[in-house]
XYZ file of C-alpha atoms in Angstrom:
66
model
C 7.942 -11.319 9.372
C 4.957 -9.743 10.946
C 3.365 -6.384 9.412
C 5.206 -4.114 11.343
C 8.294 -5.376 9.892
C 6.927 -5.459 6.732
C 5.628 -1.689 7.303
C 8.787 -0.788 8.390
C 10.492 -1.977 4.847
C 7.953 -0.470 3.027
C 8.615 2.726 4.874
C 12.804 2.351 4.367
C 12.082 2.189 0.675
C 10.767 5.337 0.331
C 6.907 3.988 -0.203
C 4.096 6.479 0.203
C 1.056 5.164 -1.756
C -0.311 1.593 -2.167
C -2.864 -0.143 -3.544
C -4.230 -3.563 -3.150
C -7.350 -5.362 -2.906
C -7.943 -6.394 0.788
C -7.926 -9.971 1.429
C -8.632 -11.751 4.705
C -5.069 -13.421 4.572
C -3.718 -9.837 4.724
C -5.863 -8.413 7.039
C -3.121 -7.096 9.688
C -0.573 -5.588 6.901
C -3.742 -3.779 5.479
C -4.532 -2.470 8.927
C -1.102 -1.210 9.628
C -0.864 0.476 6.386
C -4.694 2.005 6.929
C -3.468 3.321 10.423
C 0.135 4.400 9.134
C 0.103 8.864 8.242
C 2.618 8.297 6.427
C 1.410 5.878 4.029
C -1.814 6.591 1.933
C -3.599 3.622 0.623
C -6.850 2.740 -1.778
C -8.766 -0.007 -2.206
C -9.266 -1.690 -5.414
C -11.543 -4.058 -6.510
C -9.212 -5.559 -8.791
C -5.345 -5.998 -8.987
C -5.354 -4.413 -12.646
C -7.125 -1.929 -10.780
C -4.552 -0.859 -8.122
C -1.793 -0.779 -11.137
C -3.511 1.839 -12.424
C -3.858 3.516 -9.136
C -0.315 3.267 -8.247
C 0.744 4.062 -11.828
C -1.362 7.398 -11.235
C -0.270 8.291 -7.855
C 3.484 8.130 -9.506
C 2.331 11.252 -11.347
C 1.955 13.199 -7.924
C 5.432 11.954 -7.081
C 4.331 9.270 -4.697
C 6.226 5.946 -4.474
C 4.045 3.322 -4.905
C 3.304 -0.443 -3.777
C 0.729 -2.848 -5.157
């Protein structure tokens, strides 16, 4: 699966917000998410911080993914 297909799956499931720890393994996916105007992305310093960020976004009626 390429990063464009992955992004379309996220969008099909209603994901509007993502947070994560940048990693060179997923550079293409992160770039596609950053370039997409329908999904907000926040860099996190650790995975637990990413969970907290996405949990907070839920209170803004955002559907999130880590």
